[in-house]
N, CA, C and O atoms as CSV, one atom per row, in Angstrom:
chain,resi,resn,atom,element,x,y,z
A,1,MET,N,N,4.660,1.459,-8.048
A,1,MET,CA,C,3.464,1.689,-7.306
A,1,MET,C,C,3.565,0.909,-6.011
A,1,MET,O,O,4.049,-0.223,-5.982
A,2,ASP,N,N,3.102,1.533,-4.944
A,2,ASP,CA,C,3.054,0.875,-3.645
A,2,ASP,C,C,1.943,1.518,-2.834
A,2,ASP,O,O,1.536,2.650,-3.098
A,3,ALA,N,N,1.463,0.786,-1.851
A,3,ALA,CA,C,0.422,1.303,-0.968
A,3,ALA,C,C,1.005,1.988,0.258
A,3,ALA,O,O,0.277,2.608,1.035
A,4,ALA,N,N,2.305,1.878,0.431
A,4,ALA,CA,C,2.965,2.436,1.619
A,4,ALA,C,C,3.704,3.722,1.268
A,4,ALA,O,O,4.629,3.700,0.456
A,5,PRO,N,N,3.310,4.839,1.867
A,5,PRO,CA,C,4.006,6.097,1.593
A,5,PRO,C,C,5.514,6.022,1.866
A,5,PRO,O,O,6.300,6.645,1.153
A,6,ALA,N,N,5.918,5.274,2.881
A,6,ALA,CA,C,7.344,5.163,3.201
A,6,ALA,C,C,8.112,4.469,2.080
A,6,ALA,O,O,9.258,4.823,1.805
A,7,MET,N,N,7.495,3.489,1.435
A,7,MET,CA,C,8.171,2.798,0.334
A,7,MET,C,C,8.306,3.705,-0.891
A,7,MET,O,O,9.324,3.673,-1.582
A,8,ILE,N,N,7.292,4.501,-1.151
A,8,ILE,CA,C,7.366,5.455,-2.270
A,8,ILE,C,C,8.451,6.490,-1.997
A,8,ILE,O,O,9.229,6.825,-2.889
A,9,ALA,N,N,8.506,6.998,-0.770
A,9,ALA,CA,C,9.529,7.980,-0.402
A,9,ALA,C,C,10.922,7.380,-0.557
A,9,ALA,O,O,11.833,8.042,-1.053
A,10,SER,N,N,11.088,6.139,-0.140
A,10,SER,CA,C,12.383,5.476,-0.270
A,10,SER,C,C,12.756,5.285,-1.738
A,10,SER,O,O,13.903,5.520,-2.118
A,11,ALA,N,N,11.819,4.871,-2.552
A,11,ALA,CA,C,12.087,4.690,-3.980
A,11,ALA,C,C,12.489,6.011,-4.632
A,11,ALA,O,O,13.412,6.059,-5.445
A,12,ARG,N,N,11.795,7.064,-4.271
A,12,ARG,CA,C,12.129,8.391,-4.833
A,12,ARG,C,C,13.510,8.842,-4.380
A,12,ARG,O,O,14.266,9.409,-5.169
A,13,ARG,N,N,13.845,8.596,-3.126
A,13,ARG,CA,C,15.140,8.994,-2.603
A,13,ARG,C,C,16.266,8.216,-3.282
A,13,ARG,O,O,17.293,8.793,-3.639
A,14,LEU,N,N,16.074,6.914,-3.460
A,14,LEU,CA,C,17.121,6.062,-4.015
A,14,LEU,C,C,17.221,6.127,-5.537
A,14,LEU,O,O,18.267,5.811,-6.103
A,15,ASN,N,N,16.147,6.532,-6.197
A,15,ASN,CA,C,16.108,6.499,-7.659
A,15,ASN,C,C,15.651,7.807,-8.275
A,15,ASN,O,O,15.178,7.823,-9.411
A,16,GLY,N,N,15.782,8.891,-7.553
A,16,GLY,CA,C,15.290,10.182,-8.006
A,16,GLY,C,C,15.890,10.671,-9.310
A,16,GLY,O,O,15.294,11.514,-9.980
A,17,GLY,N,N,17.043,10.168,-9.680
A,17,GLY,CA,C,17.703,10.606,-10.898
A,17,GLY,C,C,17.226,9.907,-12.157
A,17,GLY,O,O,17.693,10.227,-13.250
A,18,LEU,N,N,16.313,8.965,-12.029
A,18,LEU,CA,C,15.825,8.235,-13.201
A,18,LEU,C,C,14.663,8.992,-13.833
A,18,LEU,O,O,13.563,9.043,-13.283
A,19,ALA,N,N,14.926,9.571,-14.986
A,19,ALA,CA,C,13.920,10.421,-15.639
A,19,ALA,C,C,12.732,9.628,-16.173
A,19,ALA,O,O,11.647,10.183,-16.345
A,20,ASN,N,N,12.924,8.347,-16.436
A,20,ASN,CA,C,11.848,7.561,-17.041
A,20,ASN,C,C,11.066,6.730,-16.016
A,20,ASN,O,O,10.347,5.806,-16.395
A,21,CYS,N,N,11.198,7.046,-14.736
A,21,CYS,CA,C,10.479,6.319,-13.683
A,21,CYS,C,C,9.604,7.275,-12.883
A,21,CYS,O,O,9.986,8.406,-12.583
A,22,GLU,N,N,8.431,6.785,-12.553
A,22,GLU,CA,C,7.521,7.528,-11.694
A,22,GLU,C,C,7.111,6.594,-10.567
A,22,GLU,O,O,6.788,5.432,-10.813
A,23,PHE,N,N,7.120,7.081,-9.354
A,23,PHE,CA,C,6.787,6.278,-8.180
A,23,PHE,C,C,5.444,6.765,-7.659
A,23,PHE,O,O,5.301,7.915,-7.244
A,24,VAL,N,N,4.459,5.866,-7.688
A,24,VAL,CA,C,3.071,6.247,-7.460
A,24,VAL,C,C,2.519,5.564,-6.213
A,24,VAL,O,O,2.639,4.349,-6.050
A,25,LEU,N,N,1.921,6.351,-5.349
A,25,LEU,CA,C,1.217,5.830,-4.183
A,25,LEU,C,C,-0.189,5.445,-4.611
A,25,LEU,O,O,-0.895,6.240,-5.231
A,26,ASN,N,N,-0.594,4.228,-4.280
A,26,ASN,CA,C,-1.954,3.782,-4.600
A,26,ASN,C,C,-2.481,2.971,-3.429
A,26,ASN,O,O,-2.001,1.867,-3.169
A,27,ARG,N,N,-3.453,3.507,-2.728
A,27,ARG,CA,C,-4.049,2.808,-1.595
A,27,ARG,C,C,-5.421,2.243,-1.946
A,27,ARG,O,O,-6.100,1.674,-1.091
A,28,ASP,N,N,-5.825,2.400,-3.203
A,28,ASP,CA,C,-7.120,1.909,-3.656
A,28,ASP,C,C,-7.032,0.419,-3.995
A,28,ASP,O,O,-5.950,-0.067,-4.323
A,29,PRO,N,N,-8.139,-0.309,-3.921
A,29,PRO,CA,C,-8.136,-1.730,-4.294
A,29,PRO,C,C,-8.301,-1.936,-5.804
A,29,PRO,O,O,-8.831,-2.955,-6.246
A,30,HIS,N,N,-7.848,-0.971,-6.572
A,30,HIS,CA,C,-7.936,-1.035,-8.034
A,30,HIS,C,C,-6.814,-0.175,-8.615
A,30,HIS,O,O,-6.098,0.514,-7.889
A,31,LEU,N,N,-6.682,-0.232,-9.913
A,31,LEU,CA,C,-5.641,0.536,-10.619
A,31,LEU,C,C,-6.255,1.508,-11.618
A,31,LEU,O,O,-5.664,1.778,-12.664
A,32,ARG,N,N,-7.422,2.030,-11.308
A,32,ARG,CA,C,-8.149,2.899,-12.248
A,32,ARG,C,C,-7.391,4.157,-12.638
A,32,ARG,O,O,-7.707,4.786,-13.648
A,33,GLN,N,N,-6.402,4.525,-11.853
A,33,GLN,CA,C,-5.627,5.713,-12.220
A,33,GLN,C,C,-4.743,5.450,-13.447
A,33,GLN,O,O,-4.170,6.382,-14.012
A,34,PHE,N,N,-4.635,4.178,-13.858
A,34,PHE,CA,C,-3.834,3.814,-15.029
A,34,PHE,C,C,-4.752,3.365,-16.165
A,34,PHE,O,O,-5.711,2.626,-15.945
A,35,ALA,N,N,-4.452,3.812,-17.363
A,35,ALA,CA,C,-5.259,3.463,-18.531
A,35,ALA,C,C,-5.074,1.996,-18.905
A,35,ALA,O,O,-4.038,1.395,-18.622
A,36,THR,N,N,-6.084,1.437,-19.539
A,36,THR,CA,C,-5.998,0.083,-20.071
A,36,THR,C,C,-4.857,0.028,-21.086
A,36,THR,O,O,-4.742,0.892,-21.956
A,37,GLY,N,N,-4.024,-0.990,-20.963
A,37,GLY,CA,C,-2.910,-1.155,-21.888
A,37,GLY,C,C,-1.768,-0.187,-21.685
A,37,GLY,O,O,-0.967,0.014,-22.599
A,38,ALA,N,N,-1.666,0.422,-20.514
A,38,ALA,CA,C,-0.665,1.464,-20.270
A,38,ALA,C,C,0.762,0.933,-20.101
A,38,ALA,O,O,1.718,1.695,-20.246
A,39,PHE,N,N,0.922,-0.356,-19.798
A,39,PHE,CA,C,2.249,-0.882,-19.467
A,39,PHE,C,C,2.610,-2.086,-20.327
A,39,PHE,O,O,1.757,-2.913,-20.649
A,40,ASP,N,N,3.878,-2.172,-20.690
A,40,ASP,CA,C,4.389,-3.335,-21.415
A,40,ASP,C,C,4.708,-4.478,-20.458
A,40,ASP,O,O,4.653,-5.646,-20.845
A,41,VAL,N,N,5.038,-4.151,-19.222
A,41,VAL,CA,C,5.413,-5.151,-18.223
A,41,VAL,C,C,4.787,-4.770,-16.892
A,41,VAL,O,O,4.750,-3.598,-16.519
A,42,VAL,N,N,4.300,-5.773,-16.186
A,42,VAL,CA,C,3.854,-5.605,-14.807
A,42,VAL,C,C,4.645,-6.603,-13.982
A,42,VAL,O,O,4.635,-7.799,-14.272
A,43,TYR,N,N,5.325,-6.121,-12.961
A,43,TYR,CA,C,6.168,-6.976,-12.118
A,43,TYR,C,C,5.707,-6.843,-10.680
A,43,TYR,O,O,5.605,-5.738,-10.147
A,44,SER,N,N,5.433,-7.966,-10.065
A,44,SER,CA,C,5.009,-7.984,-8.673
A,44,SER,C,C,5.836,-9.018,-7.941
A,44,SER,O,O,5.923,-10.172,-8.360
A,45,ARG,N,N,6.438,-8.600,-6.854
A,45,ARG,CA,C,7.278,-9.512,-6.080
A,45,ARG,C,C,6.924,-9.369,-4.603
A,45,ARG,O,O,7.030,-8.286,-4.026
A,46,LEU,N,N,6.511,-10.456,-4.017
A,46,LEU,CA,C,6.191,-10.490,-2.579
A,46,LEU,C,C,5.159,-9.436,-2.200
A,46,LEU,O,O,5.296,-8.748,-1.188
A,47,VAL,N,N,4.127,-9.319,-3.024
A,47,VAL,CA,C,3.112,-8.298,-2.781
A,47,VAL,C,C,1.742,-8.888,-2.497
A,47,VAL,O,O,1.088,-8.516,-1.523
A,48,LEU,N,N,1.313,-9.801,-3.341
A,48,LEU,CA,C,-0.064,-10.282,-3.251
A,48,LEU,C,C,-0.394,-10.914,-1.906
A,48,LEU,O,O,-1.546,-10.862,-1.473
A,49,GLN,N,N,0.579,-11.505,-1.242
A,49,GLN,CA,C,0.294,-12.118,0.059
A,49,GLN,C,C,-0.020,-11.082,1.133
A,49,GLN,O,O,-0.496,-11.439,2.210
A,50,HIS,N,N,0.237,-9.819,0.860
A,50,HIS,CA,C,-0.058,-8.750,1.818
A,50,HIS,C,C,-1.407,-8.083,1.547
A,50,HIS,O,O,-1.819,-7.180,2.275
A,51,ILE,N,N,-2.085,-8.533,0.500
A,51,ILE,CA,C,-3.369,-7.959,0.117
A,51,ILE,C,C,-4.475,-8.845,0.680
A,51,ILE,O,O,-4.368,-10.070,0.618
A,52,PRO,N,N,-5.529,-8.254,1.225
A,52,PRO,CA,C,-6.642,-9.072,1.722
A,52,PRO,C,C,-7.156,-10.006,0.623
A,52,PRO,O,O,-7.282,-9.595,-0.531
A,53,PRO,N,N,-7.453,-11.261,0.978
A,53,PRO,CA,C,-7.874,-12.249,-0.032
A,53,PRO,C,C,-9.018,-11.783,-0.922
A,53,PRO,O,O,-9.039,-12.103,-2.110
A,54,ASP,N,N,-9.951,-11.048,-0.384
A,54,ASP,CA,C,-11.074,-10.575,-1.196
A,54,ASP,C,C,-10.645,-9.605,-2.285
A,54,ASP,O,O,-11.344,-9.450,-3.286
A,55,ASP,N,N,-9.507,-8.953,-2.103
A,55,ASP,CA,C,-9.030,-7.961,-3.074
A,55,ASP,C,C,-8.075,-8.539,-4.118
A,55,ASP,O,O,-7.820,-7.897,-5.137
A,56,ILE,N,N,-7.546,-9.739,-3.882
A,56,ILE,CA,C,-6.533,-10.299,-4.789
A,56,ILE,C,C,-7.085,-10.505,-6.193
A,56,ILE,O,O,-6.425,-10.137,-7.165
A,57,ARG,N,N,-8.262,-11.077,-6.327
A,57,ARG,CA,C,-8.835,-11.288,-7.669
A,57,ARG,C,C,-8.987,-9.976,-8.422
A,57,ARG,O,O,-8.704,-9.889,-9.617
A,58,SER,N,N,-9.437,-8.964,-7.704
A,58,SER,CA,C,-9.611,-7.654,-8.325
A,58,SER,C,C,-8.274,-7.108,-8.810
A,58,SER,O,O,-8.176,-6.585,-9.920
A,59,TYR,N,N,-7.249,-7.230,-7.977
A,59,TYR,CA,C,-5.924,-6.735,-8.369
A,59,TYR,C,C,-5.376,-7.489,-9.571
A,59,TYR,O,O,-4.810,-6.877,-10.477
A,60,ILE,N,N,-5.536,-8.803,-9.593
A,60,ILE,CA,C,-5.021,-9.575,-10.727
A,60,ILE,C,C,-5.731,-9.154,-12.012
A,60,ILE,O,O,-5.089,-8.992,-13.050
A,61,SER,N,N,-7.031,-8.978,-11.949
A,61,SER,CA,C,-7.773,-8.500,-13.123
A,61,SER,C,C,-7.267,-7.135,-13.564
A,61,SER,O,O,-7.134,-6.874,-14.760
A,62,GLU,N,N,-6.989,-6.278,-12.616
A,62,GLU,CA,C,-6.493,-4.944,-12.935
A,62,GLU,C,C,-5.089,-5.003,-13.527
A,62,GLU,O,O,-4.781,-4.256,-14.456
A,63,LEU,N,N,-4.231,-5.880,-13.003
A,63,LEU,CA,C,-2.872,-6.025,-13.550
A,63,LEU,C,C,-2.938,-6.480,-15.004
A,63,LEU,O,O,-2.176,-5.992,-15.838
A,64,VAL,N,N,-3.824,-7.391,-15.312
A,64,VAL,CA,C,-3.992,-7.842,-16.693
A,64,VAL,C,C,-4.555,-6.708,-17.549
A,64,VAL,O,O,-4.133,-6.529,-18.691
A,65,ARG,N,N,-5.494,-5.949,-17.014
A,65,ARG,CA,C,-6.109,-4.864,-17.779
A,65,ARG,C,C,-5.107,-3.808,-18.200
A,65,ARG,O,O,-5.183,-3.300,-19.319
A,66,VAL,N,N,-4.169,-3.466,-17.327
A,66,VAL,CA,C,-3.227,-2.384,-17.652
A,66,VAL,C,C,-2.084,-2.830,-18.567
A,66,VAL,O,O,-1.295,-2.007,-19.030
A,67,LEU,N,N,-2.002,-4.139,-18.822
A,67,LEU,CA,C,-0.963,-4.625,-19.745
A,67,LEU,C,C,-1.323,-4.314,-21.193
A,67,LEU,O,O,-2.478,-4.419,-21.604
A,68,ALA,N,N,-0.300,-3.927,-21.954
A,68,ALA,CA,C,-0.503,-3.643,-23.381
A,68,ALA,C,C,-0.757,-4.926,-24.152
A,68,ALA,O,O,-0.950,-4.888,-25.367
């Protein structure tokens, strides 16, 4: 998941052959498109510092919510 269409396009181009991966564009300040407990792992690297401070708490709550 990424908020940048260019990053999603790049991921699809570089990893298009992976049948078990889906690359999702999300520009919303939440993860409601994903069900609670939908993921076994959530990995974030060098992302939160690019999110407005008011939205970080919401995102962290959402990351915890989508974890199985």
